[in-house]
Amino acid sequence: MIPVKTFIASLQELGVGAFTGVPCSYLKPLLSEVSRARNYIAAASEGEAIGIATGMYMGGTLPMVLIQNSGLGNCVNPLTSLAIPYGVPMILLIGYRNGDGKGPPQHTLMGSITEPLLSLMGIEVAPIEQTLETAVSQITAMADRSRQQRKPVALLVPRNTFEEVPDAPHEDSPLHAAPRIIASAPPA
């Protein structure tokens, strides 16, 4: 398993400075940590995440988009009509549900077409390496190609790739703040 905090530090050294995406249980440890670090913008859909990532790139950073492959179809139009034709580098980190064909039936079709669909769009795709050193080396090479070729690249992430991180909310996080009384009781 890949240790999340070290992985994120390595990404930041590569110039990956911002993250966006949608929830994915395969990427939960990574999503939790980038959310805590406050360099993550949650998207309502995978397609919106591509648009947000485009803005992140225009702002001067190489973005990473965190999605699950079951939502890859929602990315096709933003990838083919925005990111690819306008030369926007980004790294797609995709939770690879049912890539082995052994998952739930609702993920069977997308699991079998994820790699061909990415390839059809001209996006370099590879399964993520399973150790920190090899994954960082792989992402370094792919990030360089994404920048040089000015287009997205994709890494497929199977279940249990990242080490779980204990939940530790920010003390000032509105999601974990103590409840507040909004209105007082009516006068007696």
XYZ file of C-alpha atoms in Angstrom:
188
model
C 0.000 0.000 0.000
C 1.068 3.526 -0.741
C 1.381 5.900 2.258
C -0.885 8.847 1.462
C 0.940 11.720 3.173
C 4.270 10.843 1.556
C 2.552 10.329 -1.789
C 0.947 13.793 -1.626
C 4.261 15.398 -0.627
C 5.874 13.722 -3.646
C 3.105 14.997 -5.928
C 3.593 18.526 -4.649
C 7.345 18.290 -5.364
C 6.362 17.398 -8.955
C 4.270 20.549 -9.209
C 0.869 18.959 -8.648
C -0.502 21.774 -6.562
C -4.260 21.364 -6.691
C -6.797 18.565 -6.654
C -10.421 18.267 -7.699
C -12.849 15.431 -8.168
C -15.769 13.498 -6.778
C -15.969 10.934 -3.971
C -14.572 7.477 -4.619
C -14.091 4.833 -1.939
C -10.928 3.570 -3.683
C -9.424 7.065 -3.378
C -10.891 7.913 0.042
C -7.558 8.103 1.926
C -6.151 10.468 -0.699
C -9.337 12.549 -0.865
C -9.437 12.865 2.930
C -5.865 14.072 3.110
C -6.034 16.640 0.290
C -9.302 17.929 1.755
C -7.584 18.443 5.103
C -4.734 20.253 3.385
C -7.291 22.558 1.759
C -5.946 22.195 -1.752
C -8.957 20.222 -2.990
C -12.068 21.570 -4.695
C -14.986 19.145 -4.608
C -16.915 18.877 -7.865
C -20.582 18.005 -8.337
C -19.748 15.731 -11.284
C -16.752 14.277 -13.057
C -17.278 16.605 -16.022
C -17.281 19.606 -13.722
C -14.010 18.329 -12.229
C -12.403 18.516 -15.695
C -13.562 22.153 -15.979
C -12.214 22.961 -12.503
C -8.911 21.285 -13.355
C -8.692 23.385 -16.513
C -9.020 26.506 -14.378
C -6.371 25.190 -11.989
C -3.994 24.729 -14.908
C -4.756 28.242 -16.170
C -3.910 29.397 -12.648
C -0.427 27.914 -12.973
C -0.476 24.440 -11.453
C -0.629 20.897 -12.772
C -3.970 19.574 -11.480
C -4.917 16.074 -10.419
C -8.501 14.923 -10.987
C -9.746 12.209 -8.615
C -12.698 10.205 -9.961
C -14.034 6.680 -10.237
C -14.229 4.944 -13.591
C -17.990 4.494 -13.290
C -18.232 8.265 -13.863
C -15.746 8.390 -16.721
C -18.577 8.784 -19.225
C -19.384 12.138 -17.613
C -15.858 13.304 -18.528
C -15.893 12.449 -22.222
C -17.317 15.752 -23.506
C -15.216 18.058 -21.269
C -12.095 16.061 -22.125
C -12.720 15.945 -25.881
C -14.058 19.474 -26.288
C -11.997 21.365 -23.702
C -8.937 19.713 -22.170
C -7.612 17.847 -25.203
C -8.193 20.380 -28.028
C -7.006 23.305 -25.901
C -3.895 21.503 -24.657
C -4.610 21.284 -20.939
C -2.254 18.977 -19.040
C -3.724 17.153 -16.052
C -3.390 13.845 -14.263
C -6.545 11.752 -13.978
C -6.363 9.417 -10.984
C -9.203 6.988 -11.568
C -10.576 4.478 -9.070
C -10.692 1.333 -11.199
C -13.897 -0.454 -10.248
C -14.413 -3.902 -11.722
C -11.252 -3.721 -13.805
C -10.776 -7.383 -12.972
C -14.373 -8.254 -13.898
C -15.127 -9.472 -10.367
C -17.053 -6.506 -8.999
C -20.705 -5.592 -8.773
C -22.729 -5.847 -11.985
C -23.377 -2.093 -12.275
C -19.613 -1.604 -12.813
C -19.050 -4.503 -15.232
C -19.408 -2.631 -18.522
C -17.441 0.470 -17.505
C -14.791 -1.734 -15.907
C -14.266 -3.483 -19.225
C -14.191 -0.320 -21.367
C -12.263 2.116 -19.146
C -8.854 1.578 -20.744
C -10.141 1.415 -24.354
C -12.247 4.558 -23.825
C -9.273 6.532 -22.496
C -7.072 5.241 -25.321
C -9.720 6.131 -27.911
C -9.568 9.734 -26.634
C -5.771 9.670 -27.060
C -5.133 9.687 -23.307
C -2.153 7.692 -22.123
C -3.388 5.235 -19.481
C -1.642 2.822 -17.126
C -2.402 1.012 -13.876
C -0.736 2.806 -10.967
C 2.342 1.104 -9.552
C 1.784 -0.390 -6.107
C 4.752 0.918 -4.109
C 5.498 4.534 -3.232
C 8.825 4.625 -5.069
C 7.567 3.052 -8.286
C 4.292 5.041 -8.245
C 6.156 8.347 -7.794
C 8.574 7.424 -10.584
C 5.649 6.510 -12.834
C 3.726 9.703 -12.052
C 6.864 11.802 -12.567
C 7.259 10.395 -16.081
C 3.556 10.735 -16.883
C 3.369 14.293 -15.500
C 6.337 15.240 -17.684
C 4.623 13.757 -20.756
C 1.345 15.496 -19.858
C 3.141 18.851 -19.730
C 5.227 18.230 -22.862
C 2.336 16.889 -24.940
C -0.140 19.321 -23.340
C -2.840 16.744 -22.709
C -4.300 14.641 -19.905
C -2.825 11.337 -18.749
C -4.577 8.715 -16.626
C -3.627 6.291 -13.878
C -5.988 3.501 -12.833
C -6.170 2.786 -9.105
C -7.450 -0.578 -7.869
C -9.020 -1.090 -4.442
C -6.689 -0.893 -1.407
C -3.889 0.992 -3.156
C -3.593 3.751 -0.537
C -3.070 3.322 3.203
C -5.993 4.435 5.324
C -5.374 7.619 7.296
C -7.172 8.056 10.628
C -9.869 10.707 10.433
C -8.631 13.899 12.079
C -10.731 16.905 11.120
C -9.423 20.444 11.113
C -10.562 22.152 14.266
C -12.052 24.962 12.182
C -13.685 22.741 9.584
C -17.380 23.618 9.191
C -18.110 19.946 8.560
C -16.825 18.996 11.994
C -17.719 22.062 14.021
C -19.914 21.842 17.082
C -23.570 22.524 16.316
C -24.591 26.158 16.700
C -27.907 27.496 17.848
C -29.269 29.499 14.957
C -32.392 30.914 16.608
C -33.248 31.383 20.206
C -36.378 29.954 21.751
C -39.473 32.135 21.489
C -40.152 34.267 24.523
C -42.296 32.599 27.159
